[in-house]
Amino acid sequence: MEKELLFERIKGMILSSSKKPKYMSISTVKVADILGVRPKDVEEELQRLVHEGKLIKSKLEEAPHSEVYSLP
């Protein structure tokens, strides 16, 4: 899986979010289906993007306590 392609897709999803501040709860299964790869590959690449500082991963304090991604 190409990391930059995933980053551009995720970045577009976050920027199109109507939430303020902009963030997105990402379903690795749905993204994997769109890109035609395994969900595990998407999760691994998302972790690399977080580690590189291209994405910020946090958890919602309120229900449903989803993991969300935002841009730095």
mmCIF file of C-alpha atoms in Angstrom:
data_model
loop_
_atom_site.group_PDB
_atom_site.id
_atom_site.type_symbol
_atom_site.label_atom_id
_atom_site.label_comp_id
_atom_site.label_asym_id
_atom_site.label_seq_id
_atom_site.Cartn_x
_atom_site.Cartn_y
_atom_site.Cartn_z
ATOM 1 C CA MET A 1 0.000 0.000 0.000
ATOM 2 C CA GLU A 2 1.329 3.405 -0.919
ATOM 3 C CA LYS A 3 1.554 5.635 2.151
ATOM 4 C CA GLU A 4 1.207 8.919 0.264
ATOM 5 C CA LEU A 5 -1.977 7.762 -1.493
ATOM 6 C CA LEU A 6 -3.472 6.813 1.867
ATOM 7 C CA PHE A 7 -2.391 10.133 3.379
ATOM 8 C CA GLU A 8 -3.993 12.124 0.560
ATOM 9 C CA ARG A 9 -7.267 10.168 0.926
ATOM 10 C CA ILE A 10 -7.325 10.600 4.708
ATOM 11 C CA LYS A 11 -6.363 14.273 4.429
ATOM 12 C CA GLY A 12 -9.254 14.827 2.007
ATOM 13 C CA MET A 13 -11.658 13.071 4.361
ATOM 14 C CA ILE A 14 -10.530 15.207 7.287
ATOM 15 C CA LEU A 15 -10.695 18.470 5.320
ATOM 16 C CA SER A 16 -14.199 17.664 4.095
ATOM 17 C CA SER A 17 -15.373 17.015 7.654
ATOM 18 C CA SER A 18 -17.952 19.477 8.948
ATOM 19 C CA LYS A 19 -16.765 19.095 12.540
ATOM 20 C CA LYS A 20 -14.995 21.954 14.266
ATOM 21 C CA PRO A 21 -12.092 21.490 14.750
ATOM 22 C CA LYS A 22 -11.803 19.215 11.768
ATOM 23 C CA TYR A 23 -11.281 15.555 12.577
ATOM 24 C CA MET A 24 -12.471 12.222 11.252
ATOM 25 C CA SER A 25 -13.219 8.832 12.733
ATOM 26 C CA ILE A 26 -11.765 6.473 10.173
ATOM 27 C CA SER A 27 -12.992 2.955 9.506
ATOM 28 C CA THR A 28 -9.961 0.983 8.400
ATOM 29 C CA VAL A 29 -12.285 -1.643 6.929
ATOM 30 C CA LYS A 30 -14.062 0.898 4.704
ATOM 31 C CA VAL A 31 -10.820 2.560 3.616
ATOM 32 C CA ALA A 32 -9.291 -0.845 2.864
ATOM 33 C CA ASP A 33 -12.338 -1.752 0.775
ATOM 34 C CA ILE A 34 -12.078 1.498 -1.199
ATOM 35 C CA LEU A 35 -8.350 1.021 -1.832
ATOM 36 C CA GLY A 36 -8.562 -2.731 -2.403
ATOM 37 C CA VAL A 37 -6.143 -3.669 0.377
ATOM 38 C CA ARG A 38 -6.305 -5.444 3.746
ATOM 39 C CA PRO A 39 -7.581 -3.488 6.795
ATOM 40 C CA LYS A 40 -4.396 -4.452 8.657
ATOM 41 C CA ASP A 41 -2.319 -2.690 5.983
ATOM 42 C CA VAL A 42 -4.374 0.486 6.387
ATOM 43 C CA GLU A 43 -3.982 0.402 10.180
ATOM 44 C CA GLU A 44 -0.213 -0.079 9.901
ATOM 45 C CA GLU A 45 0.146 2.827 7.462
ATOM 46 C CA LEU A 46 -2.038 5.061 9.647
ATOM 47 C CA GLN A 47 0.255 4.286 12.592
ATOM 48 C CA ARG A 48 3.285 5.212 10.466
ATOM 49 C CA LEU A 49 1.647 8.510 9.471
ATOM 50 C CA VAL A 50 0.965 9.266 13.148
ATOM 51 C CA HIS A 51 4.549 8.361 14.052
ATOM 52 C CA GLU A 52 5.879 10.655 11.295
ATOM 53 C CA GLY A 53 3.722 13.528 12.582
ATOM 54 C CA LYS A 54 1.516 13.787 9.491
ATOM 55 C CA LEU A 55 -1.598 12.826 11.476
ATOM 56 C CA ILE A 56 -2.666 13.217 15.082
ATOM 57 C CA LYS A 57 -4.521 10.321 16.680
ATOM 58 C CA SER A 58 -6.757 10.872 19.689
ATOM 59 C CA LYS A 59 -9.791 9.361 21.332
ATOM 60 C CA LEU A 60 -13.162 11.071 21.819
ATOM 61 C CA GLU A 61 -13.872 11.758 25.480
ATOM 62 C CA GLU A 62 -17.615 11.323 24.964
ATOM 63 C CA ALA A 63 -19.453 8.234 23.721
ATOM 64 C CA PRO A 64 -18.776 6.377 21.433
ATOM 65 C CA HIS A 65 -15.105 6.988 22.433
ATOM 66 C CA SER A 66 -13.933 6.459 18.847
ATOM 67 C CA GLU A 67 -10.350 6.917 17.744
ATOM 68 C CA VAL A 68 -10.152 10.012 15.579
ATOM 69 C CA TYR A 69 -7.521 11.477 13.294
ATOM 70 C CA SER A 70 -6.788 15.126 12.628
ATOM 71 C CA LEU A 71 -4.140 17.124 10.802
ATOM 72 C CA PRO A 72 -1.365 18.772 12.846
#
